[in-house]
Amino acid sequence: MLTHFRFFTILAFHVFLQEKVDLAVIEVGIGGAYDCTNIISQGFLPSVKQPEDAMVMLRSRAKEMSCPLWVCPELEDYQEDCGPFHLGLAGQHQRSNASLALQLSHTWLQRRCLPDKSFPFTSVDNTGVLQMTAFKPSPIMVKVDLWPEFCCSMPQERETQQPCLNNWCSTPHEHVRVAARLGKNYSTKTAPQIPGMEYQDAIYTLKTLQTSLGDSTLEKVQENYQLQLQAMRGFLERAGLTVEELDQLNIIHVTGTKGKGSTCAFTEQILRSHGFRTGFYSSPHLVQVRERIRINGQPIGEELFTKYFWQVYGRLDETKNAHGGTMLTHFRFFTILAFHVFLQEKVDLAVIEVGIGGTYDCTNIIRKPWVCGIASLGIDHTQILGDTIEKIAWHKGGIFKPGVPAFTVKQPEDAMVMLRSRAKEMSCPLWVCPELDDYQEDCRPFCLGLAGQHQRSNASLALQLSHTWLQRRCLPADKSFPFTSVDNTGVLQMTAFKPSPIMVKGLADTEWPGRNQTLKHGAVTYFLDGAHTMRSMQACVHWFSDTAAQHERNSSGPVARVLLFNATGERDAAALLKQLVPCHFDFAVFCPSIPEAMASCNADQQNMLTRCLDNERSWHLHNSLGNNNKGTQLLIEGSRQLVAEKKTDTLVFPCILSALQWITQGRDSELADPAQRVLPVKASVVAKAAPLCDAAEIHILITGSLYLVGGALKHLDTASYK
């Protein structure tokens, strides 16, 4: 039998022929002359600049083979009529590789598309070697992303990240998977037949879907509104579902800027506590994509995810040629997948969290929810929703449906005016929830499973949503709603009711990771909150200040306070950091939302690190301004004194794991896994850690991004995210 590499070479050739690829890029294994890929009889040969002795030998070999050989120009030589190149792979050495790639692709295109055209002009250097003259690259050549399948570094794709290609194929199955993905079209039917590969194949296939709608400005979204809804209905039908079937899911539809996920979690827990089989769709996920779709509070397992993923994806893939080759975006796919799962699993109800906005969100294909809710509104996603609270409220109010009861928490006045207008436009009855304290006339104060004062309004909204759903489900003959009053703005104020013991227990039992979450690992305590808007960061600071003070009062000695921060997307990181300055951290640490360092650093990671350095500079600026205010200080009763004049040390790390390893200084056993590589740090950085080593306890606030929090939880709560 043939050797391992020979087998894969033949397998690759077979796959390419069967999949009818337009071209095949073949990398030599070792050497060239005797490499098994050298069975190829036709090709062409440009080269980068080589050492003189090597160049002499290459010229000799080219002459022996009657092969025209050119030396590629420097990358700068191509740039006479275009700006500097932005390469997808980082490093100065990649510039010669890029020049060689330009010549290879340009020559292939000439031979394929212009067979009668001569090669570009060349000159001869003083050694007699043909020097290829640079051409002007097309915009498509300049834009191309190198190796998108293997160099994934975006935080929202944590679960699909792969190490460098050289170490990627560790089992024969993985070799087969690589080969299967090299063809022109990836087969969704045959891949799951390979034992043990089904779930991972689903994860890889998710990467082929767009992660967004691209340039989705407010104007473009509004202009294409009807087209988007029609497209969503079309995708739904292609997946074998209908909007009429969605009516059977007894849906609770929730939107908002801050707190919509927590409201959904409270609501789902209350109704599950009543014995109903619940479905819960949310986004984004923290660690694993399966978290987005939950049955009875738990993410669906790998087996169920795999089964339903291929059912939906297979139907969409089978019908794409009949629809111009179109496939849906990442979030649309998950929305349809969630509907499919909930229908197949026969849930009693589905709690559906809106992705962004409401009016144009793909979840708004829902026609007949049982009840709708709007959590606290603020400024976020301004490129899509607009830059005023009124514009954002207009989008959020788009989930209102005729005759369907809707509830909201107290909102800013301008937002409330818009919500009332939208409710009237939709013939939708809208109520404002009472304060949580108003429910407590005949019962003790509520104990909420989610920490933070801001969770009280979310809990009140959840009580109204679940109470209304139970009325419609269990009291169909009684169509009336609880007594209401009208405030001086004409808004209906919902009167508080007495929650049942099951409701009270549901609020207490609610869990929602990454939001005001505290994890204590011995001497190290982590405070995790994915706050990423101004209002949510205000709430985070309030929660952290109160909670950390309580922990400090119980500490046996001095406490070191550390901030671990990152912000993604269009967030105003400087504004978020400014709110954190009064917490007076001993260290402010910045890192990208990447769980572990990758073997190679591409342009995306370089950009993320650059943003971290910008955040570090913002932090220094805010602290210097704060130090000029001599009267500013923070005193926490019963804890150590924290003064504004104290200097905060700052550091930037390439990934979450390296940051956590340095901050904890070996004091957290969860981070002591021998399989986790400890990145070396400079001596000056090691010396900075003295206060951490001397402290009795270390308190770490991790905030600024749900992706950062999710990456941290991957390392800190391994039992929950196996």
XYZ file of C-alpha atoms in Angstrom, residues 21-719:
699
model
C -13.028 22.587 -9.609
C -11.945 25.339 -12.005
C -8.355 25.116 -10.803
C -6.269 23.342 -8.182
C -3.572 24.989 -6.073
C -1.146 22.239 -5.067
C 1.400 22.719 -2.288
C 4.510 20.525 -2.512
C 5.142 18.331 0.491
C 8.951 18.126 0.657
C 11.447 19.237 -1.953
C 10.006 19.041 -5.436
C 11.842 16.792 -7.868
C 10.941 13.597 -6.034
C 7.813 14.816 -4.268
C 4.727 12.787 -5.167
C 2.874 15.926 -6.257
C 5.447 16.204 -9.074
C 3.455 13.703 -11.107
C 1.852 16.862 -12.542
C 3.030 17.271 -16.143
C 2.111 20.900 -16.828
C 2.638 24.133 -14.913
C 4.512 27.427 -14.946
C 7.210 28.830 -12.712
C 7.715 32.319 -11.326
C 9.981 32.694 -8.275
C 10.718 35.240 -5.579
C 14.260 36.560 -5.161
C 16.604 33.823 -3.961
C 20.190 33.595 -2.630
C 22.675 33.828 -5.502
C 23.742 30.154 -5.441
C 20.121 29.040 -5.329
C 19.264 31.358 -8.227
C 22.067 29.893 -10.354
C 20.738 26.390 -9.772
C 17.137 27.410 -10.507
C 18.242 29.008 -13.797
C 20.107 25.826 -14.687
C 17.127 23.618 -13.863
C 14.759 25.887 -15.820
C 17.044 25.758 -18.859
C 17.331 21.967 -18.547
C 13.527 21.701 -18.486
C 12.957 24.338 -21.231
C 10.892 26.214 -18.653
C 10.520 30.019 -18.714
C 11.509 31.352 -15.278
C 10.811 34.867 -13.985
C 11.755 36.633 -10.774
C 8.869 38.537 -9.178
C 9.154 42.277 -8.511
C 8.984 43.754 -5.016
C 5.443 44.271 -3.731
C 5.983 48.042 -3.639
C 6.579 48.018 -7.402
C 2.918 47.126 -8.015
C 1.701 50.179 -6.147
C 2.357 52.982 -8.625
C -1.381 53.522 -9.177
C -2.856 52.174 -5.937
C -2.396 52.639 -2.226
C -0.302 50.370 0.014
C -1.510 46.775 0.177
C -3.346 45.515 3.251
C -2.401 41.854 3.599
C -4.596 39.332 5.375
C -1.467 37.634 6.769
C 0.808 39.655 9.027
C 4.602 39.884 8.805
C 7.119 41.541 6.511
C 8.036 38.184 4.964
C 4.493 37.869 3.619
C 5.187 40.667 1.125
C 7.302 38.452 -1.134
C 4.703 35.695 -0.809
C 2.010 38.168 -1.860
C 4.046 39.250 -4.908
C 4.495 35.627 -5.941
C 0.751 35.017 -5.444
C -0.088 38.014 -7.645
C 2.052 36.646 -10.476
C 0.657 33.123 -10.149
C -2.977 34.259 -10.175
C -2.387 36.889 -12.887
C -0.664 34.377 -15.173
C -3.373 31.765 -14.570
C -6.054 34.307 -15.453
C -4.184 35.249 -18.625
C -3.832 31.660 -19.753
C -7.446 30.873 -18.845
C -9.187 34.025 -20.079
C -6.818 35.458 -22.686
C -5.093 32.442 -24.248
C -3.698 34.403 -27.215
C -2.204 37.215 -25.171
C 1.541 37.350 -24.518
C 2.966 37.442 -21.004
C 3.680 40.833 -19.379
C 6.772 42.757 -20.356
C 10.001 41.492 -18.796
C 13.554 42.731 -18.431
C 16.815 40.858 -17.964
C 19.039 41.559 -14.942
C 22.829 41.331 -14.908
C 22.714 37.586 -14.175
C 20.580 36.860 -17.222
C 17.441 36.091 -15.201
C 14.113 37.339 -16.542
C 12.690 40.014 -14.251
C 8.910 40.211 -14.358
C 7.563 43.750 -14.707
C 4.946 44.707 -12.112
C 1.365 45.193 -13.285
C -1.523 47.102 -11.724
C -3.505 44.606 -9.586
C -7.255 44.587 -10.007
C -9.457 45.640 -7.037
C -10.428 41.980 -6.600
C -6.767 40.993 -6.263
C -6.157 43.720 -3.701
C -9.223 42.742 -1.665
C -8.719 38.970 -1.462
C -8.611 37.457 2.047
C -5.955 34.794 2.435
C -6.909 31.391 3.889
C -10.280 32.412 5.356
C -11.111 28.792 6.161
C -8.112 28.248 8.409
C -7.154 31.593 9.962
C -10.368 32.456 11.807
C -9.772 34.985 14.549
C -13.079 36.829 14.977
C -14.409 36.586 18.550
C -17.973 35.695 17.486
C -16.492 32.536 15.902
C -14.700 31.311 19.037
C -15.925 27.755 18.650
C -14.772 27.512 15.047
C -11.224 28.750 15.599
C -8.496 26.431 14.338
C -4.785 26.341 15.109
C -2.268 26.839 12.330
C -2.601 24.521 9.349
C 0.640 22.661 10.025
C -0.781 21.246 13.261
C -4.403 21.066 12.203
C -4.697 17.550 10.804
C -4.113 15.278 13.769
C -6.384 12.374 12.769
C -7.263 10.659 9.486
C -10.850 11.914 9.807
C -9.578 15.485 9.915
C -7.525 14.873 6.781
C -10.674 13.664 5.061
C -12.529 16.715 6.290
C -9.917 19.037 4.817
C -10.094 17.180 1.537
C -13.894 17.366 1.541
C -13.770 21.113 1.962
C -11.272 21.693 -0.825
C -13.850 21.039 -3.543
C -16.058 23.599 -5.241
C -19.173 22.603 -3.291
C -19.219 21.066 0.171
C -21.529 18.061 0.376
C -23.911 18.236 3.307
C -25.221 14.772 2.640
C -22.074 12.653 2.754
C -20.070 14.398 5.499
C -22.239 13.233 8.437
C -21.689 9.597 7.398
C -18.163 9.726 8.840
C -18.455 8.580 12.475
C -17.768 11.234 15.111
C -17.598 14.106 12.648
C -21.158 15.287 12.378
C -21.139 18.014 15.032
C -17.781 19.483 14.060
C -18.786 19.468 10.398
C -21.867 21.483 11.350
C -19.681 23.990 13.200
C -17.339 24.343 10.214
C -20.244 24.728 7.802
C -21.627 27.588 9.900
C -18.542 29.549 8.891
C -19.644 29.502 5.264
C -22.662 31.635 6.134
C -22.360 35.414 6.182
C -22.208 36.854 9.683
C -24.102 40.039 8.781
C -25.982 41.821 6.029
C -22.896 43.854 5.179
C -23.467 47.588 4.776
C -26.748 47.603 6.668
C -27.173 51.318 7.234
C -30.496 52.594 8.508
C -31.476 53.893 5.073
C -30.577 50.659 3.328
C -32.432 48.518 5.859
C -35.580 50.631 5.546
C -35.351 50.681 1.747
C -35.155 46.901 1.569
C -37.626 46.142 4.362
C -40.221 44.314 2.281
C -37.524 42.476 0.356
C -35.944 41.275 3.605
C -39.220 39.997 5.015
C -40.017 38.255 1.714
C -36.543 36.732 1.693
C -36.985 35.457 5.265
C -40.326 33.880 4.360
C -38.685 32.321 1.324
C -35.860 30.859 3.411
C -38.386 29.607 5.943
C -40.319 27.783 3.205
C -37.115 26.392 1.696
C -36.335 24.943 5.139
C -39.729 23.200 5.106
C -41.491 25.574 7.531
C -44.365 28.028 7.227
C -45.329 31.139 9.154
C -48.579 29.360 10.080
C -46.547 26.698 11.911
C -44.795 29.392 13.933
C -48.182 30.408 15.322
C -48.248 27.064 17.139
C -45.195 27.948 19.245
C -47.114 30.205 21.680
C -44.331 32.767 21.446
C -43.242 35.451 23.903
C -41.324 38.041 21.855
C -38.902 40.370 23.698
C -36.733 43.272 22.559
C -34.874 46.141 24.237
C -31.408 47.661 24.441
C -30.414 46.586 27.922
C -31.916 43.663 29.800
C -33.833 41.826 27.085
C -31.786 38.663 27.589
C -32.202 38.785 31.371
C -35.942 39.396 30.970
C -36.186 36.341 28.712
C -34.228 34.259 31.233
C -36.539 35.287 34.099
C -39.626 34.610 31.973
C -38.437 31.213 30.764
C -37.533 30.111 34.304
C -40.913 31.174 35.721
C -42.885 29.253 33.098
C -40.582 26.238 33.311
C -41.155 26.261 37.076
C -44.868 25.949 36.303
C -44.133 22.670 34.540
C -44.204 23.846 30.917
C -41.712 22.588 28.350
C -39.898 25.724 27.240
C -37.885 26.803 24.254
C -35.559 29.813 24.535
C -33.762 31.484 21.621
C -31.132 34.123 22.435
C -27.958 35.679 21.075
C -25.048 35.900 21.122
C -23.645 32.733 22.633
C -20.863 32.956 25.201
C -18.816 29.820 24.500
C -20.734 27.310 22.377
C -23.167 28.053 19.551
C -25.641 25.562 21.011
C -26.313 28.023 23.860
C -28.473 30.072 21.492
C -31.150 27.365 21.386
C -32.301 25.985 24.736
C -34.889 23.389 25.705
C -36.050 23.541 29.320
C -33.280 25.974 30.137
C -30.429 23.847 28.809
C -28.537 24.292 25.524
C -29.495 21.518 23.123
C -26.945 18.713 23.077
C -24.479 18.036 20.292
C -26.531 15.118 18.972
C -29.746 17.150 18.687
C -27.920 20.151 17.287
C -26.270 17.990 14.637
C -29.507 16.263 13.702
C -31.529 19.447 13.281
C -28.672 21.453 11.770
C -28.258 19.085 8.838
C -32.016 18.827 8.350
C -32.313 22.598 7.920
C -29.029 23.212 6.143
C -29.572 20.271 3.815
C -32.960 21.582 2.675
C -31.560 25.076 2.117
C -28.539 23.761 0.244
C -30.638 21.496 -1.956
C -32.804 24.421 -3.042
C -30.167 27.121 -3.457
C -29.533 26.486 -7.174
C -33.206 27.064 -7.870
C -32.922 30.398 -6.040
C -29.854 31.862 -7.700
C -27.394 30.153 -5.354
C -28.500 32.308 -2.402
C -27.972 31.193 1.177
C -29.114 33.031 4.251
C -26.998 34.900 6.788
C -25.709 33.431 10.032
C -28.392 34.935 12.303
C -31.243 34.156 9.917
C -30.096 30.547 9.779
C -30.036 30.271 13.569
C -33.491 31.841 13.805
C -34.954 29.294 11.388
C -33.041 26.492 13.105
C -34.491 27.547 16.476
C -38.048 27.531 15.098
C -37.432 24.089 13.587
C -36.025 22.704 16.855
C -38.894 24.075 18.939
C -41.500 22.628 16.564
C -39.819 19.233 16.420
C -39.308 19.105 20.196
C -42.943 20.125 20.766
C -42.301 22.855 23.319
C -45.287 24.391 25.127
C -43.966 27.890 24.481
C -40.971 29.662 22.958
C -39.303 32.748 24.430
C -37.732 34.590 21.491
C -35.158 37.339 22.024
C -34.838 39.873 19.200
C -31.383 40.167 17.646
C -31.102 43.869 16.784
C -33.924 46.407 16.808
C -37.276 44.809 16.136
C -39.055 46.063 13.029
C -36.532 44.639 10.574
C -35.147 41.858 12.753
C -35.604 38.439 11.207
C -37.377 37.173 14.342
C -40.170 39.617 13.431
C -41.476 37.118 10.902
C -43.536 35.990 13.898
C -47.157 36.927 13.179
C -49.044 35.975 16.339
C -47.013 36.074 19.532
C -48.995 35.612 22.714
C -47.383 38.612 24.401
C -44.556 41.096 23.645
C -42.121 42.885 25.921
C -39.716 45.816 25.607
C -36.910 46.092 28.151
C -34.964 49.271 28.917
C -34.036 51.368 25.868
C -30.788 53.216 25.206
C -28.372 54.170 22.448
C -26.774 51.187 20.677
C -26.300 49.832 17.125
C -26.623 53.377 15.824
C -25.464 52.468 12.301
C -28.525 50.263 11.924
C -31.111 51.738 14.280
C -30.301 55.438 14.216
C -28.600 57.820 16.619
C -31.538 59.053 18.723
C -33.681 57.355 21.332
C -36.789 58.091 19.240
C -35.393 56.298 16.177
C -34.351 53.327 18.291
C -37.769 53.183 19.988
C -39.402 53.195 16.534
C -37.478 50.043 15.637
C -38.171 48.342 18.964
C -41.890 49.055 18.684
C -41.946 47.165 15.403
C -42.583 43.898 17.261
C -46.046 45.115 18.339
C -48.874 43.130 16.728
C -52.602 43.940 16.417
C -54.496 42.883 19.517
C -51.445 41.284 21.145
C -50.784 42.585 24.678
C -47.420 44.331 25.084
C -45.516 45.503 28.150
C -42.610 47.841 28.683
C -40.613 49.103 31.642
C -40.393 52.819 32.350
C -38.561 54.520 29.473
C -37.092 57.964 28.736
C -39.895 60.370 27.825
C -39.019 60.617 24.114
C -38.828 56.829 23.829
C -42.192 56.432 25.606
C -43.879 58.865 23.218
C -42.626 56.860 20.245
C -43.660 53.510 21.757
C -47.173 54.835 22.392
C -47.333 56.035 18.773
C -46.186 52.657 17.451
C -48.641 50.784 19.670
C -51.505 52.969 18.437
C -50.374 52.471 14.828
C -50.366 48.689 15.310
C -53.654 48.593 17.323
C -51.632 46.994 20.115
C -52.549 47.441 23.800
C -49.401 48.668 25.645
C -48.900 48.761 29.415
C -46.062 50.042 31.599
C -44.987 47.607 34.308
C -45.138 48.622 37.974
C -42.039 48.788 40.161
C -40.997 45.440 41.604
C -41.609 46.726 45.130
C -45.278 47.271 44.251
C -45.817 43.498 44.011
C -44.664 42.941 47.581
C -47.683 44.108 49.553
C -48.448 40.630 50.882
C -45.123 38.879 50.457
C -41.498 39.245 51.498
C -38.982 41.144 49.336
C -37.980 39.271 46.207
C -34.717 37.400 46.047
C -33.548 37.547 42.416
C -31.259 34.974 40.861
C -29.590 37.726 38.821
C -27.614 40.355 40.721
C -27.830 44.101 40.225
C -30.388 46.798 40.970
C -31.229 47.117 37.262
C -32.515 43.518 37.229
C -35.540 44.607 39.249
C -37.221 46.227 36.232
C -36.386 43.142 34.141
C -37.990 40.952 36.809
C -41.150 43.085 36.822
C -41.410 42.834 33.038
C -40.907 39.059 33.254
C -43.682 38.774 35.838
C -46.095 40.562 33.515
C -45.081 38.539 30.460
C -45.378 35.186 32.222
C -48.600 36.188 34.047
C -50.232 37.272 30.785
C -49.089 34.112 29.004
C -50.528 31.971 31.809
C -53.835 33.863 31.632
C -54.147 33.277 27.892
C -53.106 29.624 28.233
C -54.997 28.618 31.367
C -57.941 31.023 31.396
C -59.052 31.188 27.752
C -62.622 32.147 28.637
C -61.484 35.155 30.652
C -60.125 37.552 28.058
C -59.860 40.490 30.466
C -56.516 41.682 31.766
C -55.667 42.887 35.288
C -56.866 46.284 36.422
C -54.971 49.230 34.966
C -54.700 52.936 35.581
C -53.762 55.778 33.240
C -50.894 58.161 34.062
C -50.771 61.826 33.094
C -49.258 60.976 29.689
C -52.121 58.679 28.744
C -50.038 55.499 29.093
C -51.742 52.484 30.631
C -50.100 51.602 33.958
C -50.387 47.939 34.859
C -51.521 47.292 38.437
C -49.286 44.912 40.372
C -50.687 41.480 41.258
C -49.655 39.066 43.965
C -47.107 36.645 42.424
C -47.624 32.976 43.126
C -44.969 31.095 45.142
C -43.891 29.414 41.884
C -43.255 32.816 40.286
C -41.288 33.989 43.315
C -39.190 30.839 43.222
C -38.705 31.181 39.461
C -37.217 34.650 39.892
C -34.883 33.338 42.583
C -33.758 30.319 40.535
C -32.958 32.230 37.338
C -29.439 31.914 35.986
C -28.007 33.900 33.085
C -24.215 33.514 32.754
C -22.026 36.479 31.957
C -24.410 39.060 33.377
C -23.540 40.314 36.877
C -21.999 36.921 37.566
C -19.601 36.211 40.420
C -17.222 33.233 40.473
C -15.011 32.624 43.504
C -11.960 30.403 42.962
C -10.149 30.389 46.287
C -8.264 33.669 46.710
C -9.387 34.880 43.281
C -12.885 36.280 42.709
C -14.152 37.056 39.212
C -16.902 39.588 38.556
C -18.198 39.063 35.009
C -20.601 41.333 33.172
C -20.909 41.733 29.407
C -21.873 45.426 29.654
C -21.187 47.167 26.339
C -23.471 50.219 26.296
C -23.333 53.375 28.399
C -26.377 52.469 30.495
C -25.343 48.867 30.997
C -21.835 49.964 32.040
C -23.353 52.364 34.586
C -25.302 49.436 36.011
C -22.163 47.266 35.953
C -20.148 49.837 37.924
C -22.939 50.136 40.502
C -23.157 46.356 40.863
C -19.394 45.828 41.026
C -18.851 48.601 43.566
C -21.484 47.178 45.922
C -20.577 43.519 45.457
C -16.797 43.975 45.596
C -17.147 46.059 48.764
C -19.037 43.206 50.424
C -16.300 40.751 49.469
C -13.571 43.127 50.656
C -15.191 43.467 54.067
C -14.864 39.691 54.461
C -11.277 39.559 53.203
C -8.491 38.424 55.523
C -6.086 41.047 54.185
C -5.350 43.524 51.399
C -7.196 43.068 48.118
C -5.807 43.760 44.646
C -8.403 45.060 42.189
C -7.929 44.332 38.469
C -9.916 45.382 35.401
C -9.871 43.105 32.335
C -11.475 44.995 29.461
C -12.186 44.827 25.763
C -14.811 46.367 23.485
C -15.817 45.230 20.005
C -17.678 46.591 17.005
C -18.726 50.226 16.951
C -18.621 50.645 20.740
C -17.170 53.848 22.165
C -14.553 52.144 24.323
C -13.182 55.428 25.680
C -16.620 56.441 26.977
C -17.119 53.024 28.592
C -13.692 53.163 30.244
C -14.376 56.620 31.643
C -17.230 55.160 33.700
C -14.890 52.539 35.178
C -12.262 54.995 36.471
C -14.045 55.616 39.833
C -13.638 51.914 40.682
C -9.901 52.632 41.212
C -8.233 49.486 39.975
C -4.662 48.510 40.829
C -4.237 47.178 37.301
C -6.090 47.756 34.041
C -5.446 44.885 31.636
C -6.515 44.863 27.985
C -6.700 41.969 25.533
C -8.660 40.932 22.409
C -11.699 38.703 22.872
C -9.682 35.671 21.760
C -9.637 32.751 24.237
C -6.118 31.499 23.414
C -3.189 32.832 21.445
C -2.882 31.419 17.938
C 0.356 30.136 16.450
C 0.340 32.860 13.799
C -0.978 36.397 14.006
C -3.009 37.676 11.057
C -4.178 41.166 10.194
C -7.443 40.835 12.160
C -5.551 39.998 15.341
C -3.129 42.839 14.708
C -6.088 45.216 14.424
C -7.553 43.873 17.662
C -4.250 44.409 19.480
C -4.037 47.923 18.067
C -7.483 48.631 19.477
C -6.348 47.300 22.867
C -3.410 49.714 22.795
C -5.857 52.523 21.982
C -7.948 51.470 24.987
C -4.845 51.540 27.181
C -4.103 55.104 26.050
C -7.717 56.114 26.767
C -7.420 54.689 30.247
C -4.236 56.673 30.914
C -5.930 59.826 29.641
C -8.982 59.379 31.868
C -6.798 58.648 34.900
C -4.589 61.680 34.315
C -7.664 63.903 34.093
C -9.065 62.319 37.233
C -5.831 62.852 39.138
C -6.028 66.582 38.466
C -9.180 66.655 40.559
C -7.664 66.490 44.035
C -11.041 66.279 45.682
C -12.010 63.080 43.900
C -11.763 59.879 45.930
C -13.813 56.783 46.551
C -14.405 55.553 50.075
C -16.149 52.215 50.509
C -17.450 51.654 54.000
C -15.773 48.763 55.736
C -13.183 48.259 53.009
C -9.761 49.636 52.177
C -9.475 53.299 51.228
C -9.095 53.919 47.505
C -7.779 57.310 46.432
C -7.889 58.868 42.995
C -4.235 59.885 43.113
C -3.060 56.250 43.080
C -1.537 55.252 39.758
C -3.015 52.295 37.887
C -0.570 50.019 36.078
C -1.699 48.893 32.624
C -0.799 45.939 30.451
C -1.865 44.532 27.077
C -1.926 40.778 26.378
C -2.556 38.925 23.093
C -5.374 36.718 24.403
C -7.693 36.113 27.340
C -5.810 33.105 28.697
C -2.450 34.881 28.865
C -4.112 37.851 30.602
C -5.828 35.637 33.195
C -2.679 33.614 33.822
C -0.707 36.760 34.579
C -3.412 38.379 36.721
C -3.975 35.304 38.896
C -0.256 34.507 39.320
C -0.875 30.758 39.616
C -3.505 31.133 42.349
C -6.417 29.707 40.332
C -6.256 25.952 39.774
C -8.759 26.241 36.879
C -6.015 27.953 34.878
C -3.317 25.443 35.832
C -4.248 22.855 33.186
C -0.960 21.406 31.825
C -2.531 21.387 28.348
C -2.810 25.182 28.447
C 0.362 26.830 27.225
C 1.695 29.598 29.470
C 3.021 32.392 27.294
C 6.370 33.850 28.410
C 6.285 37.465 29.556
C 8.992 40.091 29.806
C 10.924 40.502 33.051
C 9.493 44.009 33.471
C 5.973 42.576 33.324
C 6.850 39.874 35.853
C 8.151 42.553 38.215
C 4.860 44.453 38.013
C 3.012 41.503 39.550
C 4.374 42.014 43.070
C 1.136 43.612 44.402
C -0.831 40.638 43.073
C 1.453 38.172 44.830
C 1.318 40.110 48.096
C -2.480 40.544 48.145
C -4.623 38.262 50.283
C -7.231 38.201 47.512
C -7.493 39.274 43.886
C -10.753 40.730 42.562
C -11.105 40.836 38.771
C -13.841 42.688 36.895
C -14.209 41.337 33.346
C -16.388 43.606 31.224
C -16.864 45.575 28.003
C -17.920 42.710 25.744
C -19.983 39.531 25.953
C -17.370 37.930 23.708
C -14.665 38.755 26.263
C -16.808 37.349 29.077
C -17.571 34.215 27.056
C -13.892 33.642 26.313
C -13.099 34.005 30.009
C -15.859 31.583 31.056
C -14.423 29.014 28.670
C -11.368 28.884 30.955
C -12.987 29.648 34.314
C -16.078 27.405 34.224
C -14.881 24.370 32.309
C -17.454 22.083 33.927
